[in-house]
Tab-separated table of C-alpha atoms in Angstrom:
chain	number	residue	atom	x	y	z
A	1	MET	CA	0.000	0.000	0.000
A	2	LYS	CA	2.821	2.382	0.925
A	3	ILE	CA	4.646	1.633	-2.338
A	4	ALA	CA	1.492	2.240	-4.410
A	5	MET	CA	0.884	5.514	-2.594
A	6	GLY	CA	4.531	6.470	-3.076
A	7	LEU	CA	4.396	5.796	-6.809
A	8	GLN	CA	1.293	7.963	-7.146
A	9	ILE	CA	3.082	10.807	-5.383
A	10	LEU	CA	6.142	10.299	-7.589
A	11	GLN	CA	3.983	10.489	-10.741
A	12	ILE	CA	2.583	13.806	-9.551
A	13	ILE	CA	6.080	15.121	-8.905
A	14	VAL	CA	7.256	14.038	-12.364
A	15	SER	CA	4.347	15.796	-14.078
A	16	ILE	CA	4.991	18.991	-12.136
A	17	SER	CA	8.729	18.778	-12.857
A	18	PHE	CA	8.106	18.750	-16.627
A	19	SER	CA	6.580	22.207	-16.316
A	20	PHE	CA	8.845	23.796	-13.731
A	21	ALA	CA	12.230	22.005	-13.842
A	22	ALA	CA	13.961	25.081	-15.218
A	23	ASN	CA	12.758	27.501	-12.536
A	24	PHE	CA	15.421	28.232	-9.919
A	25	THR	CA	15.541	30.859	-7.194
A	26	GLU	CA	17.989	33.740	-7.255
A	27	PRO	CA	21.403	33.068	-5.662
A	28	ASN	CA	21.823	33.825	-1.990
A	29	LYS	CA	24.847	36.106	-1.746
A	30	THR	CA	24.913	36.480	2.032
A	31	LEU	CA	26.054	33.002	3.084
A	32	GLU	CA	27.869	33.083	6.405
A	33	THR	CA	31.511	32.051	6.351
A	34	THR	CA	33.680	30.746	9.172
A	35	VAL	CA	36.719	28.506	9.566
A	36	SER	CA	34.762	25.671	11.203
A	37	THR	CA	32.167	23.898	9.042
A	38	LEU	CA	31.690	20.744	11.117
A	39	ASN	CA	28.157	20.065	12.347
A	40	PRO	CA	28.495	17.674	15.323
A	41	GLU	CA	24.848	16.617	15.174
A	42	GLU	CA	25.186	15.548	11.535
A	43	VAL	CA	28.408	13.648	12.269
A	44	GLU	CA	26.752	11.851	15.179
A	45	LYS	CA	23.630	11.083	13.133
A	46	PHE	CA	25.549	9.182	10.477
A	47	GLY	CA	27.845	7.599	13.041
A	48	LYS	CA	24.813	5.831	14.498
A	49	LEU	CA	24.390	4.051	11.156
A	50	SER	CA	27.900	2.579	11.205
A	51	ALA	CA	26.795	-0.967	12.090
A	52	GLU	CA	24.528	-1.074	9.035
A	53	TRP	CA	26.699	0.957	6.692
A	54	TRP	CA	27.488	-1.822	4.225
A	55	SER	CA	24.254	-3.783	4.618
A	56	PRO	CA	22.736	-4.368	1.129
A	57	SER	CA	19.245	-3.957	2.592
A	58	GLY	CA	20.134	-1.334	5.190
A	59	PRO	CA	19.139	2.331	5.489
A	60	LEU	CA	22.005	3.473	3.240
A	61	ARG	CA	21.366	1.101	0.334
A	62	SER	CA	20.324	4.004	-1.912
A	63	LEU	CA	23.610	5.817	-1.263
A	64	HIS	CA	25.545	2.661	-2.072
A	65	ALA	CA	23.503	2.211	-5.254
A	66	MET	CA	24.424	5.742	-6.345
A	67	ASN	CA	27.904	4.442	-7.148
A	68	SER	CA	26.503	3.047	-10.400
A	69	ILE	CA	26.242	6.566	-11.844
A	70	ARG	CA	28.664	8.682	-9.819
A	71	VAL	CA	31.737	6.418	-9.954
A	72	PRO	CA	32.035	6.287	-13.775
A	73	TYR	CA	31.169	9.980	-14.012
A	74	ILE	CA	33.874	11.023	-11.548
A	75	ALA	CA	36.377	8.615	-13.087
A	76	SER	CA	35.743	10.090	-16.535
A	77	THR	CA	37.430	13.314	-15.392
A	78	LEU	CA	40.695	11.361	-15.065
A	79	ASN	CA	40.536	8.825	-17.896
A	80	CYS	CA	42.064	11.236	-20.396
A	81	LEU	CA	44.913	12.049	-17.978
A	82	ARG	CA	46.410	8.558	-17.728
A	83	ASP	CA	50.072	9.016	-18.572
A	84	GLY	CA	51.919	6.948	-15.952
A	85	ARG	CA	51.990	9.690	-13.325
A	86	LYS	CA	49.998	9.317	-10.108
A	87	ARG	CA	46.570	10.948	-10.215
A	88	ARG	CA	44.929	11.850	-6.920
A	89	ILE	CA	41.287	12.042	-5.835
A	90	LEU	CA	40.074	13.631	-2.593
A	91	ASP	CA	36.772	12.227	-1.293
A	92	ILE	CA	35.453	14.688	1.299
A	93	GLY	CA	33.008	13.208	3.792
A	94	SER	CA	33.906	9.652	2.825
A	95	GLY	CA	31.810	8.064	5.587
A	96	GLY	CA	32.148	4.293	5.688
A	97	GLY	CA	33.875	4.180	2.315
A	98	PHE	CA	31.162	3.661	-0.313
A	99	LEU	CA	32.580	6.072	-2.864
A	100	SER	CA	36.317	5.815	-2.142
A	101	GLU	CA	36.215	2.037	-2.342
A	102	GLY	CA	33.980	2.146	-5.412
A	103	LEU	CA	36.413	4.450	-7.209
A	104	ALA	CA	39.385	2.281	-6.256
A	105	GLU	CA	37.628	-0.823	-7.557
A	106	HIS	CA	36.729	0.979	-10.788
A	107	PHE	CA	40.322	1.983	-11.504
A	108	GLN	CA	41.577	-1.454	-10.450
A	109	ASN	CA	39.270	-3.038	-13.025
A	110	LEU	CA	40.623	-0.654	-15.660
A	111	GLY	CA	44.153	-1.797	-14.889
A	112	TRP	CA	45.406	1.304	-13.083
A	113	SER	CA	48.267	0.405	-10.752
A	114	ASP	CA	48.835	1.693	-7.215
A	115	THR	CA	51.438	4.082	-8.626
A	116	GLU	CA	48.890	5.627	-11.007
A	117	ILE	CA	45.956	6.393	-8.708
A	118	GLU	CA	45.526	7.444	-5.070
A	119	ILE	CA	42.224	8.133	-3.325
A	120	VAL	CA	42.224	10.038	-0.034
A	121	GLY	CA	39.054	9.816	2.049
A	122	LEU	CA	38.387	12.454	4.725
A	123	GLU	CA	35.779	11.739	7.394
A	124	PRO	CA	35.427	13.447	10.810
A	125	ASN	CA	33.739	10.420	12.435
A	126	SER	CA	36.434	7.980	13.589
A	127	GLU	CA	33.973	5.096	13.866
A	128	LEU	CA	33.056	5.425	10.201
A	129	VAL	CA	36.716	5.615	9.213
A	130	ASN	CA	37.318	2.337	11.054
A	131	ILE	CA	34.383	0.793	9.169
A	132	ALA	CA	35.822	1.996	5.862
A	133	ARG	CA	39.309	0.699	6.631
A	134	SER	CA	38.094	-2.708	7.778
A	135	HIS	CA	35.857	-3.174	4.728
A	136	LEU	CA	38.536	-2.243	2.190
A	137	PRO	CA	39.686	-5.371	0.294
A	138	GLU	CA	43.359	-6.235	0.494
A	139	ASN	CA	43.920	-5.670	-3.227
A	140	LEU	CA	42.694	-2.057	-2.961
A	141	LYS	CA	44.668	-0.977	0.105
A	142	GLY	CA	47.449	0.451	-2.039
A	143	LYS	CA	45.020	2.840	-3.688
A	144	VAL	CA	43.014	4.239	-0.739
A	145	ASN	CA	43.982	6.103	2.428
A	146	TYR	CA	41.410	7.208	5.001
A	147	PHE	CA	41.943	9.995	7.526
A	148	VAL	CA	39.860	11.210	10.473
A	149	ASP	CA	39.760	14.867	9.514
A	150	THR	CA	37.803	17.803	8.122
A	151	VAL	CA	38.681	19.375	4.800
A	152	GLU	CA	39.604	22.732	6.320
A	153	ASN	CA	42.026	21.188	8.830
A	154	TYR	CA	43.509	18.897	6.195
A	155	VAL	CA	44.097	21.731	3.727
A	156	VAL	CA	45.689	23.991	6.343
A	157	ARG	CA	48.083	21.231	7.436
A	158	ASN	CA	48.790	20.042	3.886
A	159	PRO	CA	48.816	23.187	1.733
A	160	ASN	CA	50.824	21.619	-1.096
A	161	GLN	CA	48.649	18.533	-1.628
A	162	ASN	CA	46.911	19.490	-4.856
A	163	PHE	CA	44.418	16.916	-6.114
A	164	ASP	CA	43.418	16.181	-9.695
A	165	THR	CA	39.792	15.679	-8.614
A	166	VAL	CA	38.009	16.833	-5.455
A	167	VAL	CA	34.708	15.118	-4.665
A	168	MET	CA	31.889	16.338	-2.412
A	169	SER	CA	29.121	13.799	-2.901
A	170	GLU	CA	26.034	14.090	-0.687
A	171	VAL	CA	27.934	16.011	1.981
A	172	ILE	CA	27.603	19.796	1.570
A	173	GLU	CA	23.978	19.644	2.773
A	174	HIS	CA	25.212	18.269	6.109
A	175	VAL	CA	27.812	20.926	6.992
A	176	ASP	CA	27.586	24.316	8.615
A	177	ASN	CA	28.678	27.289	6.512
A	178	PRO	CA	28.703	25.662	3.063
A	179	ALA	CA	30.480	28.633	1.477
A	180	GLU	CA	33.467	28.170	3.792
A	181	PHE	CA	33.387	24.407	3.259
A	182	LEU	CA	33.430	24.855	-0.511
A	183	LYS	CA	36.278	27.357	-0.320
A	184	TYR	CA	38.571	24.851	1.386
A	185	ALA	CA	37.458	22.044	-0.906
A	186	VAL	CA	38.436	24.071	-3.966
A	187	ARG	CA	41.766	24.972	-2.361
A	188	ALA	CA	42.557	21.250	-2.245
A	189	ALA	CA	42.330	20.996	-6.036
A	190	LYS	CA	45.251	21.833	-8.251
A	191	PRO	CA	44.807	24.516	-10.930
A	192	GLY	CA	42.913	22.882	-13.761
A	193	GLY	CA	41.658	20.159	-11.418
A	194	SER	CA	38.076	18.902	-11.428
A	195	ILE	CA	35.467	19.558	-8.754
A	196	TYR	CA	32.564	17.104	-8.472
A	197	LEU	CA	29.655	17.979	-6.203
A	198	SER	CA	26.323	16.208	-5.806
A	199	THR	CA	23.539	17.157	-3.421
A	200	PRO	CA	19.750	17.376	-3.168
A	201	GLY	CA	18.247	20.546	-4.582
A	202	LYS	CA	16.245	22.991	-2.512
A	203	SER	CA	12.764	23.099	-4.014
A	204	VAL	CA	9.224	21.940	-3.389
A	205	PHE	CA	10.084	18.936	-5.563
A	206	SER	CA	13.012	17.858	-3.389
A	207	TRP	CA	10.907	18.260	-0.248
A	208	MET	CA	8.089	16.156	-1.732
A	209	THR	CA	10.419	13.488	-3.116
A	210	LEU	CA	13.251	13.138	-0.612
A	211	ILE	CA	11.606	14.114	2.654
A	212	LEU	CA	7.887	13.389	2.300
A	213	LEU	CA	8.026	10.372	-0.021
A	214	MET	CA	11.400	8.724	0.644
A	215	GLU	CA	11.620	9.407	4.393
A	216	HIS	CA	8.067	9.542	5.724
A	217	VAL	CA	6.029	7.412	3.288
A	218	LEU	CA	8.346	4.722	1.917
A	219	ARG	CA	10.952	4.947	4.703
A	220	ILE	CA	13.723	4.446	2.137
A	221	PHE	CA	15.892	6.950	4.028
A	222	PRO	CA	15.912	7.201	7.837
A	223	VAL	CA	13.571	9.983	8.958
A	224	GLY	CA	15.668	13.103	9.521
A	225	THR	CA	18.312	12.261	6.909
A	226	HIS	CA	17.627	15.534	5.116
A	227	ASN	CA	17.027	18.896	6.764
A	228	TYR	CA	15.235	21.104	4.254
A	229	ASP	CA	16.700	24.270	5.766
A	230	LYS	CA	20.213	22.990	5.007
A	231	LEU	CA	19.538	22.065	1.377
A	232	ILE	CA	21.145	24.351	-1.211
A	233	ASP	CA	19.584	25.677	-4.384
A	234	LEU	CA	21.524	24.991	-7.574
A	235	ASN	CA	22.000	28.696	-8.311
A	236	ASP	CA	23.600	29.216	-4.900
A	237	THR	CA	25.974	26.311	-5.489
A	238	LEU	CA	26.988	27.628	-8.914
A	239	ALA	CA	27.523	31.109	-7.466
A	240	MET	CA	29.804	29.747	-4.726
A	241	LEU	CA	31.840	27.770	-7.249
A	242	ARG	CA	32.284	30.821	-9.471
A	243	GLU	CA	33.283	32.935	-6.465
A	244	ASN	CA	36.074	30.405	-5.940
A	245	LYS	CA	37.301	30.791	-9.536
A	246	CYS	CA	35.749	27.601	-10.892
A	247	GLU	CA	34.360	27.184	-14.388
A	248	ILE	CA	31.101	25.225	-14.577
A	249	ARG	CA	31.393	22.412	-17.107
A	250	GLU	CA	28.176	20.452	-16.593
A	251	VAL	CA	25.076	20.184	-14.412
A	252	ARG	CA	23.073	16.960	-14.302
A	253	GLY	CA	19.938	15.834	-12.506
A	254	SER	CA	19.495	12.396	-10.960
A	255	LEU	CA	16.508	10.172	-10.238
A	256	TYR	CA	16.277	7.284	-7.768
A	257	ASN	CA	13.940	4.328	-8.353
A	258	PRO	CA	13.244	2.892	-4.879
A	259	LEU	CA	11.578	-0.255	-6.235
A	260	LEU	CA	14.675	-1.323	-8.168
A	261	ASN	CA	17.227	0.494	-5.982
A	262	VAL	CA	18.661	2.067	-9.135
A	263	TRP	CA	19.796	5.598	-9.983
A	264	HIS	CA	19.548	7.283	-13.386
A	265	TRP	CA	20.757	10.581	-14.765
A	266	ASN	CA	17.697	12.658	-15.648
A	267	ASP	CA	17.967	16.418	-16.070
A	268	LEU	CA	14.242	16.879	-15.448
A	269	PHE	CA	15.043	16.120	-11.816
A	270	ILE	CA	17.677	18.831	-11.332
A	271	PRO	CA	15.371	20.567	-8.787
A	272	VAL	CA	15.284	17.307	-6.793
A	273	ALA	CA	18.940	16.238	-6.916
A	274	TYR	CA	21.814	17.580	-8.979
A	275	ALA	CA	25.483	16.988	-9.707
A	276	VAL	CA	27.944	19.644	-10.847
A	277	HIS	CA	31.263	19.192	-12.617
A	278	ALA	CA	33.457	22.287	-12.431
A	279	VAL	CA	37.123	23.002	-13.129
A	280	LYS	CA	39.386	25.178	-10.992
A	281	SER	CA	40.918	28.044	-12.952
A	282	ASN	CA	44.635	27.950	-13.708
């Protein structure tokens, strides 16, 4: 009954999205900035899910399933750069290792050696870092390093570690002061390096889909996973990237099918969930 009701709601959202997908609010130019972006409540919230992090039927199965679209997309920013030199990816807010491990496995399958690719995962919750380290297969340990840290602290202590690709996937909506967070994330990228960011949009469509439908009706996500007040409109995200001297290369929308646990790229759903590929200016 819940699934049938959920599908009816989703059909309504889709029909509305066809008419209004291109309507975005004006950028907010007064975002507060501060050195600290860590939100302890958000860190604790996801830490409580550590025991079920890698469960195929657990509360994070949709996030794990997202690897099917985000891993090849992120990897595509490096495929043309393979020349024998080590390429480096920074995964900010790596949690229990879904994305870092998925990227390592992807490059391993493509034949990249440990001397050609390095993935650094930053996660402020030590329990989740332990989960990520313990789950990492032996054959991938030469490609991935996890650290208990925030991006701002890591960048300040390691100012010369310039990454080819910096990833912020489903994390900026959980921090305080997103403008400050983004500033340090961009600083971690080398000039000409890629920035990949994915996050829910801030619109009536994202509230209906992610919070009402996915959390409260279908219970796909744990209730409270998303705080609407912390979601960021696409225009605000693009403005922050441009303020940090990044060129926007592509914006894509994504759609999650809860019945099949499958993600698809679909630009009609940009108001619900979007991904941005940008490049840091030289």
